[in-house]
Coordinates of C-alpha atoms and ligand atoms in Angstrom, one line a residue:
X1 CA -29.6 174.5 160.8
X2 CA -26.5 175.1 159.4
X3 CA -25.2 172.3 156.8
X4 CA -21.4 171.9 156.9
X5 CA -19.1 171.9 154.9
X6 CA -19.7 175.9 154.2
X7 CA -19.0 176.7 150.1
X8 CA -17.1 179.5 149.8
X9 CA -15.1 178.6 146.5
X10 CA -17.1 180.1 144.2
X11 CA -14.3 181.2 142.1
X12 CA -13.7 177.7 141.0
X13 CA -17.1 176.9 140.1
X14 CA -20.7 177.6 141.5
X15 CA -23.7 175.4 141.8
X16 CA -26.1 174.9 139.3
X17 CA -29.0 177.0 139.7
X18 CA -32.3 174.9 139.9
X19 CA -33.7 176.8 137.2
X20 CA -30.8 176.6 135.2
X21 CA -31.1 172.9 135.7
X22 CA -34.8 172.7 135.2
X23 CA -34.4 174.3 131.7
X24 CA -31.6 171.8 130.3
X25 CA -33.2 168.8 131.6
X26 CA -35.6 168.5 128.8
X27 CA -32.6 168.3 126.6
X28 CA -31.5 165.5 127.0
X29 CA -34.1 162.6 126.5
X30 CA -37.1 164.7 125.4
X31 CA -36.1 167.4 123.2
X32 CA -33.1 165.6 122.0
X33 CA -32.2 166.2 118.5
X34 CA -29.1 167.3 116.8
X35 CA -29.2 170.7 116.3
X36 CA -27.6 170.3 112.2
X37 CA -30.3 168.0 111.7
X38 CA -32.0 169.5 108.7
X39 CA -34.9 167.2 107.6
X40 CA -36.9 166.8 110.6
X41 CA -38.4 168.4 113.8
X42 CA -35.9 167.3 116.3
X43 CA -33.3 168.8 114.7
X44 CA -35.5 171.6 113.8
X45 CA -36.5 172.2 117.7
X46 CA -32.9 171.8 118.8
X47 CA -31.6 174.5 116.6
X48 CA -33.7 177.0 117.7
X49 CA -33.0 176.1 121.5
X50 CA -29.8 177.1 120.5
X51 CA -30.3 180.3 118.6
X52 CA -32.6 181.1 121.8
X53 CA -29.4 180.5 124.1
X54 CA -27.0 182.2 121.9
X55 CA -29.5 185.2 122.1
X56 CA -29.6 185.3 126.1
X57 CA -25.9 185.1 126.2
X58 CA -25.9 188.1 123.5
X59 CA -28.1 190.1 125.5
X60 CA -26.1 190.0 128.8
X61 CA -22.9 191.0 127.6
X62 CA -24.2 193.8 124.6
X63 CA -23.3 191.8 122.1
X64 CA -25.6 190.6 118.8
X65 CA -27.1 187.0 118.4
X66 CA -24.3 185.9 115.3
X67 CA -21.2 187.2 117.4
X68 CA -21.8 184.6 119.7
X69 CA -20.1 181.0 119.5
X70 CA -20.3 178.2 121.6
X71 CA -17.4 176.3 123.3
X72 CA -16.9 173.7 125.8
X73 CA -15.4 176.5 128.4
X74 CA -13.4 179.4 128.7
X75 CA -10.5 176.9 128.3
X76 CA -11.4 176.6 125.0
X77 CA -12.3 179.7 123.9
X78 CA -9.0 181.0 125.8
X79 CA -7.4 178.7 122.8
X80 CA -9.5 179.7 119.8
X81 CA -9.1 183.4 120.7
X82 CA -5.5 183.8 120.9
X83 CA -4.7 181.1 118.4
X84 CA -6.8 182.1 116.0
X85 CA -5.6 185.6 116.1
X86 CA -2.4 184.9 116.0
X87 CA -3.4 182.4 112.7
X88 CA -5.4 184.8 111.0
X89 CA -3.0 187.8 111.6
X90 CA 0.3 186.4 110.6
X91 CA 0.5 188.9 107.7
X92 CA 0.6 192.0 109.8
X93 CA 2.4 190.5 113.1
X94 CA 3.3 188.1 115.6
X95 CA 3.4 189.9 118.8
X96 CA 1.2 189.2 121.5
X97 CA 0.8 191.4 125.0
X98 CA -0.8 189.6 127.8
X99 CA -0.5 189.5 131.8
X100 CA 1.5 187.7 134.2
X101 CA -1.5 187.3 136.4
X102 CA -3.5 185.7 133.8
X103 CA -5.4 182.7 133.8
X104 CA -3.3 179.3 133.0
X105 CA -5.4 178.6 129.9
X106 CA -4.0 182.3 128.1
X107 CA -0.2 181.7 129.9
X108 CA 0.0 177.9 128.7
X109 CA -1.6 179.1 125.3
X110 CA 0.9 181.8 125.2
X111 CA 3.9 179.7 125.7
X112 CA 2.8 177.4 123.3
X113 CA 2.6 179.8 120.5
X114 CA 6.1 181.3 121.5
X115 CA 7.2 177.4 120.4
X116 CA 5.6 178.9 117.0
X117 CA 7.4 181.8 116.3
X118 CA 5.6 184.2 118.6
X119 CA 6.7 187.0 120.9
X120 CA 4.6 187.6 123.5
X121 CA 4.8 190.3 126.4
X122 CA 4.4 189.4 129.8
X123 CA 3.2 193.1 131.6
X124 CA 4.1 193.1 135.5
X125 CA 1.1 194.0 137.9
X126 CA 1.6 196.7 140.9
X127 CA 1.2 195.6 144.0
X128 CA -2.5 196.2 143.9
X129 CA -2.7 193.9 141.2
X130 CA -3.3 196.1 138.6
X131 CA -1.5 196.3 135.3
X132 CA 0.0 199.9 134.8
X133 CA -1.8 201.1 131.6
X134 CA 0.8 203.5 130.2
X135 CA 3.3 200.4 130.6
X136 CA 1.0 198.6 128.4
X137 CA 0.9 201.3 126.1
X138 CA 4.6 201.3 125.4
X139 CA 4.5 197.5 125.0
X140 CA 3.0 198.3 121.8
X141 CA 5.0 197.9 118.6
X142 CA 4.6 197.4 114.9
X143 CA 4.0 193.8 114.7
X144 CA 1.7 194.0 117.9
X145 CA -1.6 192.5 117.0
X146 CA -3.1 191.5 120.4
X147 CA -3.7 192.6 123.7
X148 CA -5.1 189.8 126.2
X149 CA -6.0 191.4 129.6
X150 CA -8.2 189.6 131.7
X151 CA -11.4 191.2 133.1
X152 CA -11.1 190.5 136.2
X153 CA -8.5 188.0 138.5
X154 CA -9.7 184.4 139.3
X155 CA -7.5 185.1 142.4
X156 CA -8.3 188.6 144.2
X157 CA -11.0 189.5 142.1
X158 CA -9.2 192.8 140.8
X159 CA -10.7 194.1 137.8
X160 CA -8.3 195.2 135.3
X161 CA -9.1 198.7 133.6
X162 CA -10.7 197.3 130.7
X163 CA -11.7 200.8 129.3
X164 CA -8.6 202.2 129.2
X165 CA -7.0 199.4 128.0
X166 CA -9.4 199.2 125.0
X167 CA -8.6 203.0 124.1
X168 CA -5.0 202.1 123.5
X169 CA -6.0 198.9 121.9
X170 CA -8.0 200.9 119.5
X171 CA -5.7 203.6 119.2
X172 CA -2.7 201.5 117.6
X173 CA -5.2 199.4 115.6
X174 CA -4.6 196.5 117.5
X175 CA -7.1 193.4 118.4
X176 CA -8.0 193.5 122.3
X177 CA -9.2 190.2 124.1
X178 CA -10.6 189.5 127.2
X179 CA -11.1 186.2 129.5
X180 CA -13.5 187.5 131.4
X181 CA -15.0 184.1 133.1
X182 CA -15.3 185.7 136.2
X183 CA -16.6 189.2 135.2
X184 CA -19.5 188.1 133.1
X185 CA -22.5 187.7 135.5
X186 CA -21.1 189.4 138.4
X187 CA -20.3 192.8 137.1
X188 CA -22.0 194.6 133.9
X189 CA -20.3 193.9 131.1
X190 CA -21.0 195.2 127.8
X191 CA -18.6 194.9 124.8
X192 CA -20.0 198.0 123.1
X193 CA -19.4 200.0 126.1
X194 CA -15.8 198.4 127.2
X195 CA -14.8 198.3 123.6
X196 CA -13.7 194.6 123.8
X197 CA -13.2 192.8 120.2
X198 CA -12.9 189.4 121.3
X199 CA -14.6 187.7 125.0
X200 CA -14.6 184.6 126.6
X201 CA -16.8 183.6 129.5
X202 CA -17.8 180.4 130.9
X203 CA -21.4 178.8 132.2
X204 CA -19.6 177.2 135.8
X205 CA -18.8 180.5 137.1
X206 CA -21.8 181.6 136.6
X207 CA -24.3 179.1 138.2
X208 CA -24.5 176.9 135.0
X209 CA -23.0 173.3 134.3
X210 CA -19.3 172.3 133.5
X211 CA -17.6 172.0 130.5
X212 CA -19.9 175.0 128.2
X213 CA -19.6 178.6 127.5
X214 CA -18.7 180.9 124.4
X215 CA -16.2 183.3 122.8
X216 CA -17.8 186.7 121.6
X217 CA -16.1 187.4 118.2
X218 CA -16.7 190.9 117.4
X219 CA -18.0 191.3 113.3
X220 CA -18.3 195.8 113.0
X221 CA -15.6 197.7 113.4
X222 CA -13.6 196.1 113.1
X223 CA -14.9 192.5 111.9
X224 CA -12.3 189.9 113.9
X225 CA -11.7 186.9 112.1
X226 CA -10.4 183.7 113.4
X227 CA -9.3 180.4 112.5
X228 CA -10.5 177.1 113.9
X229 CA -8.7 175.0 116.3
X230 CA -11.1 172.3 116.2
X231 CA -12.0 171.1 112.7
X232 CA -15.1 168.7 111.1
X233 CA -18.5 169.8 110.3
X234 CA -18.1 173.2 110.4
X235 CA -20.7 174.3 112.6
X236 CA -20.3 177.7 114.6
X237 CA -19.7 179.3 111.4
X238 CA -16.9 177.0 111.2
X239 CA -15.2 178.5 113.7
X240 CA -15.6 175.7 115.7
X241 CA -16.7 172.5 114.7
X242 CA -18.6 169.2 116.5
X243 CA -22.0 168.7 117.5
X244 CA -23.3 171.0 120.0
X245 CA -24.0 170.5 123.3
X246 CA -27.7 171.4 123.1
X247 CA -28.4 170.8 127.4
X248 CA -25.3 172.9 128.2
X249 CA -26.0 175.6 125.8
X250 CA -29.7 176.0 126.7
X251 CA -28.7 175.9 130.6
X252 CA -25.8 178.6 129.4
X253 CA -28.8 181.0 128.2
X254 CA -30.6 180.1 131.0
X255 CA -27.7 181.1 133.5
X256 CA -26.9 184.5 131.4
X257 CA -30.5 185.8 131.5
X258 CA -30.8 185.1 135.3
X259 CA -27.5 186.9 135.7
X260 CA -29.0 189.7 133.7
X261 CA -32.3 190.3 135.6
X262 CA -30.9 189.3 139.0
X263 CA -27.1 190.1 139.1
X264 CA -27.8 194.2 140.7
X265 CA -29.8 192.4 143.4
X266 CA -27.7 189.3 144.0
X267 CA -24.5 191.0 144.7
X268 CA -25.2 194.2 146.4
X269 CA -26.3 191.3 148.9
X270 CA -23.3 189.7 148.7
X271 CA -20.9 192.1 148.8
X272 CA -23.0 193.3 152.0
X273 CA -22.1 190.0 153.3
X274 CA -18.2 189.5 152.0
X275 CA -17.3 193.4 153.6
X276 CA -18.7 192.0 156.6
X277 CA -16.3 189.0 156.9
X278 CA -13.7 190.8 155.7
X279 CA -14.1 193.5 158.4
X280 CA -14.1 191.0 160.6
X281 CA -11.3 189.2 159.3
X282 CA -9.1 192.4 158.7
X283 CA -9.5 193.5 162.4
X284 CA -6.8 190.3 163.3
X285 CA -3.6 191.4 163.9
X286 CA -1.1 191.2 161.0
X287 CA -3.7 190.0 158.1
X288 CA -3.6 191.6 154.7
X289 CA -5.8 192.3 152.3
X290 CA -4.7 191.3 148.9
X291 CA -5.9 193.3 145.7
X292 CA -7.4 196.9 145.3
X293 CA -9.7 197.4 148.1
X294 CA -11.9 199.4 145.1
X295 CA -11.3 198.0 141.6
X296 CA -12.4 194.3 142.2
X297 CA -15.5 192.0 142.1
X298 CA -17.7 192.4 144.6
X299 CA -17.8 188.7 146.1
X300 CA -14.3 188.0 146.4
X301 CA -11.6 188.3 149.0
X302 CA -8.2 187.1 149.3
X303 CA -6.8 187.4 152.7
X304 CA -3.1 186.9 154.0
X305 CA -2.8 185.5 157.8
X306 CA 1.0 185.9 158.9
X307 CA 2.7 183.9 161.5
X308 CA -0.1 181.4 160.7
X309 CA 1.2 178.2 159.2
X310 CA -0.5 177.9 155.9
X311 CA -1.1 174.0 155.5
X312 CA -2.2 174.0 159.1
X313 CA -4.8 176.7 158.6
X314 CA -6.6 174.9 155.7
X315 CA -6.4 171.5 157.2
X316 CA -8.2 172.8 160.4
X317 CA -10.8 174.7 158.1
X318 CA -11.5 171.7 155.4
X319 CA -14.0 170.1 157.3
X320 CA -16.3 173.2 158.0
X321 CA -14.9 176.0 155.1
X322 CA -14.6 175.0 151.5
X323 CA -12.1 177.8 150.3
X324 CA -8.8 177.8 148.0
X325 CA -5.7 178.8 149.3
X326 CA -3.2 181.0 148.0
X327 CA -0.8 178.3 146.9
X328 CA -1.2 175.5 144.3
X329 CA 0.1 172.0 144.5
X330 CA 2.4 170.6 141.0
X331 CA 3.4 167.3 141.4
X332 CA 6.6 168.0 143.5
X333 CA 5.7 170.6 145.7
X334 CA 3.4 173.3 147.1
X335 CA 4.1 176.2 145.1
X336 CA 3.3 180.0 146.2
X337 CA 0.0 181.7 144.3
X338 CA 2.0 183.2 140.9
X339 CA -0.9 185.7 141.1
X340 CA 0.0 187.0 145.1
X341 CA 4.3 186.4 143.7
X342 CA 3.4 188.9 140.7
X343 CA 1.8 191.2 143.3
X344 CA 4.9 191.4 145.7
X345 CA 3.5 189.4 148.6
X346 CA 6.4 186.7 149.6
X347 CA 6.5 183.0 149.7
X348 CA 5.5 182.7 153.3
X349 CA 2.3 184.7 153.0
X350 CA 1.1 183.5 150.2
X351 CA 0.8 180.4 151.9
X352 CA -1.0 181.4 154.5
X353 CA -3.6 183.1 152.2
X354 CA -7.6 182.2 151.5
X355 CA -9.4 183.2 149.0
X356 CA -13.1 183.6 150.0
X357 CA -15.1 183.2 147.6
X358 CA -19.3 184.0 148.4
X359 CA -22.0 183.6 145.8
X360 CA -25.6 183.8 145.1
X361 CA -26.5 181.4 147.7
X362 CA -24.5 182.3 150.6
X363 CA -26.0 182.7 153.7
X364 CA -25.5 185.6 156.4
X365 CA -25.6 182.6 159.2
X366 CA -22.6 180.7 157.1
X367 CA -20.1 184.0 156.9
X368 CA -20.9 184.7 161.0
X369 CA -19.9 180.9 161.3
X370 CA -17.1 181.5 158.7
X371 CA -16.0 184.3 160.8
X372 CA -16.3 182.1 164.5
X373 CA -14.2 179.5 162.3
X374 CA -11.7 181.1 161.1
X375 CA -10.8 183.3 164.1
X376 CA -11.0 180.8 166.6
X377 CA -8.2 178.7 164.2
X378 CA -5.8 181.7 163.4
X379 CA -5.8 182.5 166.9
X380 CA -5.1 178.9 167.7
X381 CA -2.4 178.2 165.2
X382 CA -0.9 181.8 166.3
X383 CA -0.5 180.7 170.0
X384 CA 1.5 177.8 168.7
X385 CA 3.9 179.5 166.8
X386 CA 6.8 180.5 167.8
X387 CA 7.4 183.2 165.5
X388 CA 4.1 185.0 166.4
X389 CA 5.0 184.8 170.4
X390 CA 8.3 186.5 169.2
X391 CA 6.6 189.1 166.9
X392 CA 4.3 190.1 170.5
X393 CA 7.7 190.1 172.7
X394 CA 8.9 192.2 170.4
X395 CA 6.3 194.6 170.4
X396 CA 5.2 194.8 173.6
Ligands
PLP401 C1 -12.3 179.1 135.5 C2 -11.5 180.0 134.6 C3 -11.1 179.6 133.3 C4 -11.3 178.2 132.8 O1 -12.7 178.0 132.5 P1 -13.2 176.5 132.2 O2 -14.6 176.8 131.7 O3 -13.2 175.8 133.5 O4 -12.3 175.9 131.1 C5 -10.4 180.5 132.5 N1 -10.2 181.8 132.9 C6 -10.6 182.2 134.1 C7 -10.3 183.6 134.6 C8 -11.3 181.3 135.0 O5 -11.7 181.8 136.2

């Protein structure tokens, strides 16, 4: 039997994988020292949890055990990257180049720092979503010392050309950082290989718990240093200070090494299972795929309905589909997806988008019923808009 609502928001955040959860319960009542405890062997027992956890998420991403710290989210280390660059740095530059498609936690960092004498770089995206790498390149100037490119969009699930982009970084002897919360897990990563200095990822994305994950700070060519936004203690090699959340990080490592072993298998399924709705999907009259068809994750699609009334279309799907939509409410008003507005696709459209999101526990039985669903209420919606019975007079 099919249990309703259907999740297929995985972009926003993923369940917790029983064995992630079966590793970090321990954590709390039985195993539950503090992890600077020095003199005894709870504290003992908790730090080496940790250095077990920070060695999983190491392993995953190519990077070594002390390059590793923990946070309480990409949020955070979204903050403690770009800050503390721009901290540490001040002496050669103040110039930051970042995205317009970004994530809100590297925009709303950005913005801030412009307050504090930065000059930051919004790049464009084509309508693919894709930055254009030679306009990045002549971004570059002599007080540049960042680059902050996402790995791949929250939104459409493009994945930005990370290799290229590292080149130039490297090139012009400037620092390149990556949010790549949604990457890590789904696609290989490897910050050896992808050249990245700096990396932040989060354990909700990736079938861990809220509110953990970790910056990679890279320390060999070049060694990146960074100054703390969070001060007391001085633990995480100071770089971020308070006592650690010992459950979350174990049921980070946890999360990370399952991705590692499993992630080849897991999406080849998935993506099997996400080109079938889309196939499906795209076969409608008039709907649009948003993104590069290639260069994106492979559970991900963001799909544009026209002549379909966008607040109509999700209110007929919330009881049965659990998906985000391609607008976002502020306080006022509904406001068009900045992402799909960056990418060229009006107002209109982008609010009659869905993002789809599938993960590791999607079912093929929940994307044929996701399919029947959505179909049936496109159709619907269509036959009572006028617009649509205008667009068929018209072209018939
Ligand atoms: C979810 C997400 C974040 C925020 O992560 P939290 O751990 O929820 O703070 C940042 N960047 C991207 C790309 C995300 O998808």
């Amino acid at each position: 039997m099919l249990k309703l609502p259907i999740y297929l928001d995985n972009n926003a955040t993923t369940a917790v994988d029983p064995a992630v959860l079966e590793a970090m319960l321990p954590y709390f009542n039985v195993h539950f020292g503090n992890a600077a405890s020095r003199s005894h062997s709870f504290g003992w027992y908790a730090e080496e949890a940790v250095e077990y956890a920070r060695e999983q998420v190491a392993k995953l991403i190519g990077a070594e055990t002390k390059e590793i710290i923990f946070t309480s989210g990409a949020t955070e280390s979204d903050n403690l990257a770009i800050k503390g660059v721009f901290e540490t740095y001040s002496g050669k530059g103040n110039h930051i180049i970042t995205c317009i498609t970004e994530h809100k936690a590297v925009l709303d960092t950005c913005h801030y720092l412009e307050k504090l004498g930065a000059e930051v770089t919004y790049l464009p995206v084509q309508s693919n979503g894709l930055i254009n790498i030679d306009e990045l390149e002549s971004a570059i100037k002599t007080n540049t010392i960042l680059i902050s490119v996402m790995y791949a969009n929250n939104e459409t699930g493009v994945l930005q050309p990370i290799k290229q982009i590292s080149a130039i970084a490297k090139r012009h002897n400037v620092l390149f950082f990556t949010d790549a919360t949604q990457a890590v897990g789904k696609v290989p990563v490897d910050v050896q290989d992808d050249g990245i200095d700096i990396l932040a990822l989060s354990a909700h994305k990736m079938y861990g718990p809220k509110a953990v994950g970790a910056l990679y700070v890279r320390r060999k060519n070049p060694r990146v240093k960074l100054s703390a936004q969070i001060h007391g203690g001085g633990h995480e090699k100071g770089m971020r200070s308070g006592t650690l959340n010992i459950p979350g990080i174990v049921a980070l490592g946890k999360a990370c090494e399952i991705c590692r072993l499993q992630m080849q298998f897991d999406f080849l399924r998935v993506k099997t299972l996400r080109d079938k709705l889309e196939y499906a999907l795209l076969g409608l009259e008039e709907t649009f795929l948003n993104g590069d068809p290639e260069q994106r994750l492979p559970h991900v699609s963001n799909i544009s309905f026209k002549y379909v009334e966008g607040d109509g279309l999700l209110m007929a799907l919330s009881k049965t589909i659990a998906v985000s939509s391609g607008s976002a409410c502020t306080s006022a008003s509904i406001e068009p997806s900045y992402v799909l507005k960056a990418m060229g696709v009006d107002d209109d459209l982008a609010h009659s988008t869905i993002r789809f999101g599938l993960g590791k526990f999607t079912t093929e039985e929940e994307i044929d019923y996701a399919i029947e669903q959505v179909t049936g209420t496109v159709n619907k919606l269509r036959a009572l808009n006028p617009l649509w019975i205008t667009h068929k007079e018209s072209i018939a």
